[in-house]
């Protein structure tokens, strides 16, 4: 892709003064090069997708493109003179020339139309294209539409005679239309967008409309005596619209007439792989030379990256190079180097090419079976192209260009994504042979020079960016210039002379780095070992020896600014060097009692610095200070101003410094056994016992048998997790190999395993409390650049059923989704991810599929949910639409349904059992029929949403206008919030990505004001525990949400005195009624002031759609508002609550086994305090 970009040697060396790590400034990313299709797209400026599709169509019309290029300075002028007052410059054709030249020659993924659109204003009086507009409605296809327009005649006879202008009489006549002259290019516009005069709304025609790849226009022409070839036209471009009549997106299918692009599919699933059955005998498989040559013969130009060569080898023979050939032939790159007469490696060894002599013919000494194998491999690759006559079609979607098959055009015959414009060219138009696969053909010289210069500049910028992004600064510390003392390495002379700075390409291997250092250090003799070193307060420490010369620096995770120690791997100056993180030197502050000249102890403390290996026993402090015995105390606090000393029991003196949680800068106090406490009271606080809980419980979950299931590990908050894990493995008596592939995971109170804890963290950094339970599990903990995620299928997730995955934090949402689908065994592109929120519910979807998980604040331990359904484009909503019948079909709609014999599709229905007399909002009469999904712009209004919903195929009612529909949001399978303003945009409602909407039919138009509240009132039937049919009541709350106002409004509706009614609000989730009284005023205790009764607040929380029960006190005077169904509902709720309580107790008893061995003292619970939260109402 980058050509010869990587053929330079990026290694350079400098003797830098000073240690400091240099911060690299990331270069500005140049435009991406063209992809495998070798075609350039056009960037979308925002709403320019239709323009981009037209421009690409013109660009892939060679005759138009070459005619444009033929216009020179005389006709168009020069862009350099556009600001001169007297100059005549045609800016648009000049910018169009530059754009076409960029699409042909500039090596970038997508071109920009900013300069072209800025220059708009040029118009042309001539058109090279004839635009035919044809109908789509009630027409099966293009040929049918042309037949109706240009073949069938309209006859004037009987009562519809034609008035002749010559004779002045009514005569019989016929009228028809014909095509008089055919152009070389024909544009046909399909009338997809129409207007429904009955519904008074626009709509898009999505029915099936076919069009041929080749069409004969002879039947539609006035002159038909010419040869049939004169009337033949071939399809070469199809502009496609995706969406509805209120918004959408355009892209184009284009036929590459000149074969300028690379029409090959990256993954051809229909092409079978060559397997072992195709190979005649075992000798053919054992010869890697023959296998590699056969693979390279399949590749274009016989060129392939070395990494992909290994992958294709694995795919072809079912076994990797390392397992099959490495032991006998060595590494793959070395094998290719040894056969330089057949293979040619690039200078950076990233790509390999098959030499021409080897690709044209097989050497005479190769067996006949080799030829048979070549034939087997290459015969499949020839099927990619059917020859020069095979049509090359591409899908150009703004910046993205993908090859497609000609049969894919049939998918655009119908649907929301369907053909919008067709472009045909005469079949007799032939292209000259020199234009084939030649993008420079007839491009003006000045544009060729401009594009060549631009490509050189792009290549330089990419090389600069590539060098910046793929090189690392290494600090080489030379072993002969160091000496080992006081537990660490120190330079003999100075840091400047002991360290060299090396800039190196991180894509090269460790062996290449070693070879480069050998060439730089001419004085070096013997073996050379490279190790990662680390600066610690005690000096330089060797952490890890680098192995694997075939691995790149990226693969062994060499970071920018890494310190590399160069030595023989054994000793420095005759002293053996301890290596590894276990023996990292610790610089400690040691305090001990001063000794007089007579050997007696004084009442004075001396502080000195000492270095100890972190894996040494803490009792070695006595040996270092030549103290026979005593007491060791450590300071647990990191701040020197606040000391808190803890004694080390004698049995813990054999523990290491790391196990005791000591780090660089920690303080250790040594006191003789006969000192007493006098000094401690002066120097700080004495704590003669360890904390009440100083252990962790580790349970064996490694699937390996052990003598004990769980053990207690002594620790402090500063103990490193790595040491706890290693000690647990030892005490559980498990295999030592488990230390390389295991991790510790906290266990919550329900027995669920949480995210693994990194080994490098202390307990305090990991947020673990003393007495916690951990599980020793197989598998490594995620690194600092990785994320440990839980994921589950669907939104109904039961604890403990989630799956687990470790991914890089820089992975995109799209790639993460693909990995999770593969792990679930699912396929398809109709899935998306949602992050589980703190309520353990599916949150907002992760819409930005190209965004990295790190950018979206996804952290380790988060749970992602795989939800079925494809996300809508940016700025669009996918809204499920339901049909809502609050009390069965209204008489108006029922009569109409009987007349038209229409029924609603009840493929998905929410409906309870029918119960007469039950409140309509609670039981059977909340019936929701699923109509379908609408994909609509957030900028569309509520009225437009209703209009589009009326066009859903499953809605077979005839609605006069959108004003006859009432829209609700759906919450908990019930109507929730009322959407009242017809002209308000959907984004102003803050619907969110998961909102569902139900539509309720009305008998008359409704126009709700901002203060109108819609309530459903039901009159209680006297003598029965039941209610009559609901009545919609509009309550004007402009003067307040008071109970007296509501009672007055309800009394007016039922023509009853206000003092003779009683009303109550129904709570369907509780099956309970709450009476609404106007005389139960509340007063505050502090000010004795009346509170304004507001039914929006507690305890009523009145809102649109609530059910209000009405009782006529003239015929019934009791306090009961309930129904029989309410009693049944409350009993069912009690049974459900009892069942849940029993299941929780069983789960608690089961999870208590996790903590059965833990003697954790119970914490005393603090006194409970009341909490008051005031939530205001926002409308």
PDB file of C-alpha atoms in Angstrom, residues 631-837:
ATOM      1  CA  UNK A 631      12.196  -5.887  67.525  1.00  0.00           C
ATOM      2  CA  UNK A 632      11.386  -4.554  64.049  1.00  0.00           C
ATOM      3  CA  UNK A 633       8.681  -1.972  63.527  1.00  0.00           C
ATOM      4  CA  UNK A 634       7.458  -0.577  60.233  1.00  0.00           C
ATOM      5  CA  UNK A 635       5.674   2.692  59.529  1.00  0.00           C
ATOM      6  CA  UNK A 636       2.363   2.013  57.761  1.00  0.00           C
ATOM      7  CA  UNK A 637       1.688   5.648  56.861  1.00  0.00           C
ATOM      8  CA  UNK A 638       3.257   7.201  53.787  1.00  0.00           C
ATOM      9  CA  UNK A 639       3.439  10.733  55.214  1.00  0.00           C
ATOM     10  CA  UNK A 640       6.405  11.432  57.468  1.00  0.00           C
ATOM     11  CA  UNK A 641       4.487  13.939  59.549  1.00  0.00           C
ATOM     12  CA  UNK A 642       2.046  11.327  60.873  1.00  0.00           C
ATOM     13  CA  UNK A 643       3.771   8.172  62.082  1.00  0.00           C
ATOM     14  CA  UNK A 644       1.979   4.951  62.893  1.00  0.00           C
ATOM     15  CA  UNK A 645       4.329   2.138  63.825  1.00  0.00           C
ATOM     16  CA  UNK A 646       3.410  -1.528  63.716  1.00  0.00           C
ATOM     17  CA  UNK A 647       5.464  -4.303  65.237  1.00  0.00           C
ATOM     18  CA  UNK A 648       6.495  -7.372  63.263  1.00  0.00           C
ATOM     19  CA  UNK A 649       5.824 -10.625  65.152  1.00  0.00           C
ATOM     20  CA  UNK A 650       8.763 -13.020  65.407  1.00  0.00           C
ATOM     21  CA  UNK A 651       7.023 -15.631  63.280  1.00  0.00           C
ATOM     22  CA  UNK A 652       6.755 -13.075  60.438  1.00  0.00           C
ATOM     23  CA  UNK A 653      10.488 -12.211  60.377  1.00  0.00           C
ATOM     24  CA  UNK A 654      10.976 -14.852  57.687  1.00  0.00           C
ATOM     25  CA  UNK A 655       8.531 -13.067  55.389  1.00  0.00           C
ATOM     26  CA  UNK A 656       9.935 -10.932  52.585  1.00  0.00           C
ATOM     27  CA  UNK A 657       9.925  -7.167  52.430  1.00  0.00           C
ATOM     28  CA  UNK A 658       7.309  -7.301  49.649  1.00  0.00           C
ATOM     29  CA  UNK A 659       5.039  -9.582  51.658  1.00  0.00           C
ATOM     30  CA  UNK A 660       5.116  -7.022  54.443  1.00  0.00           C
ATOM     31  CA  UNK A 661       4.081  -4.318  51.986  1.00  0.00           C
ATOM     32  CA  UNK A 662       7.317  -2.288  52.164  1.00  0.00           C
ATOM     33  CA  UNK A 663       8.122  -0.019  49.261  1.00  0.00           C
ATOM     34  CA  UNK A 664      10.785   2.501  48.356  1.00  0.00           C
ATOM     35  CA  UNK A 665      10.996   5.166  51.031  1.00  0.00           C
ATOM     36  CA  UNK A 666       9.345   3.058  53.764  1.00  0.00           C
ATOM     37  CA  UNK A 667      10.721   3.431  57.294  1.00  0.00           C
ATOM     38  CA  UNK A 668      11.919   0.586  59.509  1.00  0.00           C
ATOM     39  CA  UNK A 669      12.642   0.994  63.233  1.00  0.00           C
ATOM     40  CA  UNK A 670      15.037  -1.418  64.966  1.00  0.00           C
ATOM     41  CA  UNK A 671      14.747  -1.615  68.761  1.00  0.00           C
ATOM     42  CA  UNK A 672      16.710  -3.818  71.086  1.00  0.00           C
ATOM     43  CA  UNK A 673      14.871  -6.424  73.086  1.00  0.00           C
ATOM     44  CA  UNK A 674      15.593  -4.561  76.385  1.00  0.00           C
ATOM     45  CA  UNK A 675      14.781  -1.025  75.241  1.00  0.00           C
ATOM     46  CA  UNK A 676      11.228  -0.758  76.590  1.00  0.00           C
ATOM     47  CA  UNK A 677       8.820   1.893  75.376  1.00  0.00           C
ATOM     48  CA  UNK A 678      10.516   5.107  76.429  1.00  0.00           C
ATOM     49  CA  UNK A 679      11.877   5.997  73.000  1.00  0.00           C
ATOM     50  CA  UNK A 680       8.639   5.133  71.245  1.00  0.00           C
ATOM     51  CA  UNK A 681       6.600   7.520  73.296  1.00  0.00           C
ATOM     52  CA  UNK A 682       8.947  10.293  72.237  1.00  0.00           C
ATOM     53  CA  UNK A 683       9.309   9.305  68.579  1.00  0.00           C
ATOM     54  CA  UNK A 684       5.745   8.228  67.773  1.00  0.00           C
ATOM     55  CA  UNK A 685       2.807   6.019  68.608  1.00  0.00           C
ATOM     56  CA  UNK A 686       3.275   2.387  69.664  1.00  0.00           C
ATOM     57  CA  UNK A 687       0.999  -0.294  68.323  1.00  0.00           C
ATOM     58  CA  UNK A 688       1.988  -3.617  69.851  1.00  0.00           C
ATOM     59  CA  UNK A 689      -0.630  -5.733  68.062  1.00  0.00           C
ATOM     60  CA  UNK A 690      -1.504  -6.179  64.433  1.00  0.00           C
ATOM     61  CA  UNK A 691      -4.826  -5.004  63.073  1.00  0.00           C
ATOM     62  CA  UNK A 692      -7.968  -6.931  63.960  1.00  0.00           C
ATOM     63  CA  UNK A 693      -8.184  -8.360  60.421  1.00  0.00           C
ATOM     64  CA  UNK A 694      -4.901  -8.756  58.530  1.00  0.00           C
ATOM     65  CA  UNK A 695      -5.687 -11.548  56.110  1.00  0.00           C
ATOM     66  CA  UNK A 696      -7.405 -12.405  52.842  1.00  0.00           C
ATOM     67  CA  UNK A 697      -9.217 -15.599  51.993  1.00  0.00           C
ATOM     68  CA  UNK A 698      -8.268 -17.263  48.695  1.00  0.00           C
ATOM     69  CA  UNK A 699     -10.477 -20.006  47.272  1.00  0.00           C
ATOM     70  CA  UNK A 700      -9.213 -22.541  44.727  1.00  0.00           C
ATOM     71  CA  UNK A 701     -11.231 -22.062  41.508  1.00  0.00           C
ATOM     72  CA  UNK A 702      -8.455 -23.206  39.163  1.00  0.00           C
ATOM     73  CA  UNK A 703     -10.142 -26.523  38.279  1.00  0.00           C
ATOM     74  CA  UNK A 704      -7.130 -28.324  39.798  1.00  0.00           C
ATOM     75  CA  UNK A 705      -7.431 -30.581  42.812  1.00  0.00           C
ATOM     76  CA  UNK A 706      -5.836 -29.443  46.064  1.00  0.00           C
ATOM     77  CA  UNK A 707      -5.780 -30.628  49.656  1.00  0.00           C
ATOM     78  CA  UNK A 708      -7.618 -27.541  50.852  1.00  0.00           C
ATOM     79  CA  UNK A 709     -10.360 -25.596  49.084  1.00  0.00           C
ATOM     80  CA  UNK A 710      -9.406 -22.236  50.566  1.00  0.00           C
ATOM     81  CA  UNK A 711      -6.625 -20.680  52.604  1.00  0.00           C
ATOM     82  CA  UNK A 712      -6.025 -17.518  54.591  1.00  0.00           C
ATOM     83  CA  UNK A 713      -3.164 -15.309  53.442  1.00  0.00           C
ATOM     84  CA  UNK A 714      -1.735 -12.731  55.831  1.00  0.00           C
ATOM     85  CA  UNK A 715      -1.415  -9.310  54.215  1.00  0.00           C
ATOM     86  CA  UNK A 716      -1.489  -5.572  54.692  1.00  0.00           C
ATOM     87  CA  UNK A 717      -2.992  -2.879  52.526  1.00  0.00           C
ATOM     88  CA  UNK A 718       0.427  -2.358  50.927  1.00  0.00           C
ATOM     89  CA  UNK A 719       0.897  -6.024  50.027  1.00  0.00           C
ATOM     90  CA  UNK A 720       1.251  -6.625  46.284  1.00  0.00           C
ATOM     91  CA  UNK A 721      -1.391  -8.868  44.703  1.00  0.00           C
ATOM     92  CA  UNK A 722       1.308 -10.892  42.941  1.00  0.00           C
ATOM     93  CA  UNK A 723       2.771 -12.038  46.253  1.00  0.00           C
ATOM     94  CA  UNK A 724      -0.652 -13.032  47.570  1.00  0.00           C
ATOM     95  CA  UNK A 725      -1.289 -15.113  44.467  1.00  0.00           C
ATOM     96  CA  UNK A 726       2.072 -16.901  44.610  1.00  0.00           C
ATOM     97  CA  UNK A 727       1.704 -17.633  48.315  1.00  0.00           C
ATOM     98  CA  UNK A 728      -1.823 -18.968  47.776  1.00  0.00           C
ATOM     99  CA  UNK A 729      -0.548 -21.343  45.095  1.00  0.00           C
ATOM    100  CA  UNK A 730       2.116 -22.620  47.491  1.00  0.00           C
ATOM    101  CA  UNK A 731      -0.223 -23.056  50.445  1.00  0.00           C
ATOM    102  CA  UNK A 732      -2.861 -24.741  48.280  1.00  0.00           C
ATOM    103  CA  UNK A 733      -0.042 -27.008  47.030  1.00  0.00           C
ATOM    104  CA  UNK A 734      -0.894 -26.475  43.387  1.00  0.00           C
ATOM    105  CA  UNK A 735       1.385 -26.854  40.369  1.00  0.00           C
ATOM    106  CA  UNK A 736       4.059 -24.181  39.963  1.00  0.00           C
ATOM    107  CA  UNK A 737       3.059 -23.820  36.306  1.00  0.00           C
ATOM    108  CA  UNK A 738      -0.142 -22.183  37.538  1.00  0.00           C
ATOM    109  CA  UNK A 739       1.899 -19.133  38.535  1.00  0.00           C
ATOM    110  CA  UNK A 740       2.301 -18.232  34.851  1.00  0.00           C
ATOM    111  CA  UNK A 741      -1.361 -18.594  33.950  1.00  0.00           C
ATOM    112  CA  UNK A 742      -3.592 -17.617  36.853  1.00  0.00           C
ATOM    113  CA  UNK A 743      -5.113 -14.541  38.445  1.00  0.00           C
ATOM    114  CA  UNK A 744      -7.009 -13.455  41.534  1.00  0.00           C
ATOM    115  CA  UNK A 745     -10.628 -12.356  41.215  1.00  0.00           C
ATOM    116  CA  UNK A 746     -12.737 -10.842  44.016  1.00  0.00           C
ATOM    117  CA  UNK A 747     -15.923 -12.697  44.989  1.00  0.00           C
ATOM    118  CA  UNK A 748     -18.950 -10.598  45.868  1.00  0.00           C
ATOM    119  CA  UNK A 749     -21.560 -11.439  48.463  1.00  0.00           C
ATOM    120  CA  UNK A 750     -23.641 -13.330  45.893  1.00  0.00           C
ATOM    121  CA  UNK A 751     -20.723 -15.527  44.917  1.00  0.00           C
ATOM    122  CA  UNK A 752     -20.112 -13.801  41.569  1.00  0.00           C
ATOM    123  CA  UNK A 753     -16.552 -13.518  40.290  1.00  0.00           C
ATOM    124  CA  UNK A 754     -15.587  -9.925  39.577  1.00  0.00           C
ATOM    125  CA  UNK A 755     -12.909  -8.434  37.340  1.00  0.00           C
ATOM    126  CA  UNK A 756      -9.362  -9.885  37.850  1.00  0.00           C
ATOM    127  CA  UNK A 757      -6.980  -7.810  39.961  1.00  0.00           C
ATOM    128  CA  UNK A 758      -3.665  -6.843  38.264  1.00  0.00           C
ATOM    129  CA  UNK A 759      -0.590  -8.419  39.860  1.00  0.00           C
ATOM    130  CA  UNK A 760       1.302  -5.142  40.053  1.00  0.00           C
ATOM    131  CA  UNK A 761      -1.283  -3.412  42.289  1.00  0.00           C
ATOM    132  CA  UNK A 762      -1.300  -3.325  46.057  1.00  0.00           C
ATOM    133  CA  UNK A 763      -4.454  -4.179  47.942  1.00  0.00           C
ATOM    134  CA  UNK A 764      -5.007  -0.498  48.622  1.00  0.00           C
ATOM    135  CA  UNK A 765      -4.665   0.437  44.937  1.00  0.00           C
ATOM    136  CA  UNK A 766      -6.994  -2.404  43.942  1.00  0.00           C
ATOM    137  CA  UNK A 767      -9.642  -1.259  46.434  1.00  0.00           C
ATOM    138  CA  UNK A 768      -9.654  -4.578  48.315  1.00  0.00           C
ATOM    139  CA  UNK A 769     -10.514  -4.636  51.998  1.00  0.00           C
ATOM    140  CA  UNK A 770      -8.959  -6.904  54.576  1.00  0.00           C
ATOM    141  CA  UNK A 771     -11.032 -10.043  55.076  1.00  0.00           C
ATOM    142  CA  UNK A 772     -12.185 -10.083  51.448  1.00  0.00           C
ATOM    143  CA  UNK A 773     -12.612 -13.321  49.528  1.00  0.00           C
ATOM    144  CA  UNK A 774     -10.666 -13.913  46.317  1.00  0.00           C
ATOM    145  CA  UNK A 775     -10.856 -16.695  43.801  1.00  0.00           C
ATOM    146  CA  UNK A 776      -7.714 -18.207  42.263  1.00  0.00           C
ATOM    147  CA  UNK A 777      -8.817 -18.637  38.652  1.00  0.00           C
ATOM    148  CA  UNK A 778      -7.102 -19.830  35.470  1.00  0.00           C
ATOM    149  CA  UNK A 779      -6.041 -17.256  32.911  1.00  0.00           C
ATOM    150  CA  UNK A 780      -3.947 -14.121  33.070  1.00  0.00           C
ATOM    151  CA  UNK A 781      -5.241 -10.822  34.373  1.00  0.00           C
ATOM    152  CA  UNK A 782      -5.661  -8.066  31.765  1.00  0.00           C
ATOM    153  CA  UNK A 783      -2.700  -5.763  31.160  1.00  0.00           C
ATOM    154  CA  UNK A 784      -2.800  -2.017  31.656  1.00  0.00           C
ATOM    155  CA  UNK A 785      -3.915  -1.563  28.033  1.00  0.00           C
ATOM    156  CA  UNK A 786      -6.629  -4.223  28.135  1.00  0.00           C
ATOM    157  CA  UNK A 787     -10.201  -4.337  29.406  1.00  0.00           C
ATOM    158  CA  UNK A 788     -11.964  -7.203  31.156  1.00  0.00           C
ATOM    159  CA  UNK A 789     -15.620  -7.033  30.151  1.00  0.00           C
ATOM    160  CA  UNK A 790     -18.743  -8.994  30.938  1.00  0.00           C
ATOM    161  CA  UNK A 791     -21.289  -9.384  28.147  1.00  0.00           C
ATOM    162  CA  UNK A 792     -24.639 -11.052  27.755  1.00  0.00           C
ATOM    163  CA  UNK A 793     -27.222 -11.696  25.065  1.00  0.00           C
ATOM    164  CA  UNK A 794     -30.367  -9.607  25.409  1.00  0.00           C
ATOM    165  CA  UNK A 795     -31.442  -7.214  28.135  1.00  0.00           C
ATOM    166  CA  UNK A 796     -32.855  -9.823  30.540  1.00  0.00           C
ATOM    167  CA  UNK A 797     -29.620 -10.754  32.306  1.00  0.00           C
ATOM    168  CA  UNK A 798     -29.531 -13.050  35.322  1.00  0.00           C
ATOM    169  CA  UNK A 799     -26.553 -12.596  37.692  1.00  0.00           C
ATOM    170  CA  UNK A 800     -23.803 -15.092  37.042  1.00  0.00           C
ATOM    171  CA  UNK A 801     -24.861 -15.901  33.470  1.00  0.00           C
ATOM    172  CA  UNK A 802     -22.695 -13.253  31.814  1.00  0.00           C
ATOM    173  CA  UNK A 803     -19.846 -14.243  29.519  1.00  0.00           C
ATOM    174  CA  UNK A 804     -16.351 -12.766  29.837  1.00  0.00           C
ATOM    175  CA  UNK A 805     -13.870 -11.351  27.369  1.00  0.00           C
ATOM    176  CA  UNK A 806     -10.536  -9.513  27.421  1.00  0.00           C
ATOM    177  CA  UNK A 807      -9.989  -6.922  24.661  1.00  0.00           C
ATOM    178  CA  UNK A 808      -7.653  -4.012  24.008  1.00  0.00           C
ATOM    179  CA  UNK A 809      -8.957  -0.666  25.211  1.00  0.00           C
ATOM    180  CA  UNK A 810      -8.189   0.781  21.767  1.00  0.00           C
ATOM    181  CA  UNK A 811     -10.485  -1.678  19.958  1.00  0.00           C
ATOM    182  CA  UNK A 812     -13.458  -0.172  18.146  1.00  0.00           C
ATOM    183  CA  UNK A 813     -17.072  -0.832  19.045  1.00  0.00           C
ATOM    184  CA  UNK A 814     -17.564  -2.607  15.712  1.00  0.00           C
ATOM    185  CA  UNK A 815     -14.661  -5.016  16.276  1.00  0.00           C
ATOM    186  CA  UNK A 816     -15.697  -5.651  19.886  1.00  0.00           C
ATOM    187  CA  UNK A 817     -19.221  -6.478  18.704  1.00  0.00           C
ATOM    188  CA  UNK A 818     -17.840  -8.889  16.113  1.00  0.00           C
ATOM    189  CA  UNK A 819     -15.710 -10.705  18.713  1.00  0.00           C
ATOM    190  CA  UNK A 820     -18.670 -11.062  21.058  1.00  0.00           C
ATOM    191  CA  UNK A 821     -20.920 -12.350  18.267  1.00  0.00           C
ATOM    192  CA  UNK A 822     -18.292 -14.919  17.297  1.00  0.00           C
ATOM    193  CA  UNK A 823     -18.043 -16.069  20.900  1.00  0.00           C
ATOM    194  CA  UNK A 824     -21.840 -16.462  21.027  1.00  0.00           C
ATOM    195  CA  UNK A 825     -21.896 -18.278  17.685  1.00  0.00           C
ATOM    196  CA  UNK A 826     -23.987 -15.560  16.068  1.00  0.00           C
ATOM    197  CA  UNK A 827     -23.680 -13.906  12.667  1.00  0.00           C
ATOM    198  CA  UNK A 828     -25.218 -10.990  10.837  1.00  0.00           C
ATOM    199  CA  UNK A 829     -25.071  -7.214  11.058  1.00  0.00           C
ATOM    200  CA  UNK A 830     -28.392  -6.684  12.849  1.00  0.00           C
ATOM    201  CA  UNK A 831     -26.874  -6.380  16.334  1.00  0.00           C
ATOM    202  CA  UNK A 832     -25.638  -3.518  18.466  1.00  0.00           C
ATOM    203  CA  UNK A 833     -24.112  -2.985  21.898  1.00  0.00           C
ATOM    204  CA  UNK A 834     -25.540  -1.268  24.954  1.00  0.00           C
ATOM    205  CA  UNK A 835     -23.794  -0.641  28.251  1.00  0.00           C
ATOM    206  CA  UNK A 836     -25.597  -1.860  31.363  1.00  0.00           C
ATOM    207  CA  UNK A 837     -26.284   1.111  33.617  1.00  0.00           C
TER     208      UNK A 837
END
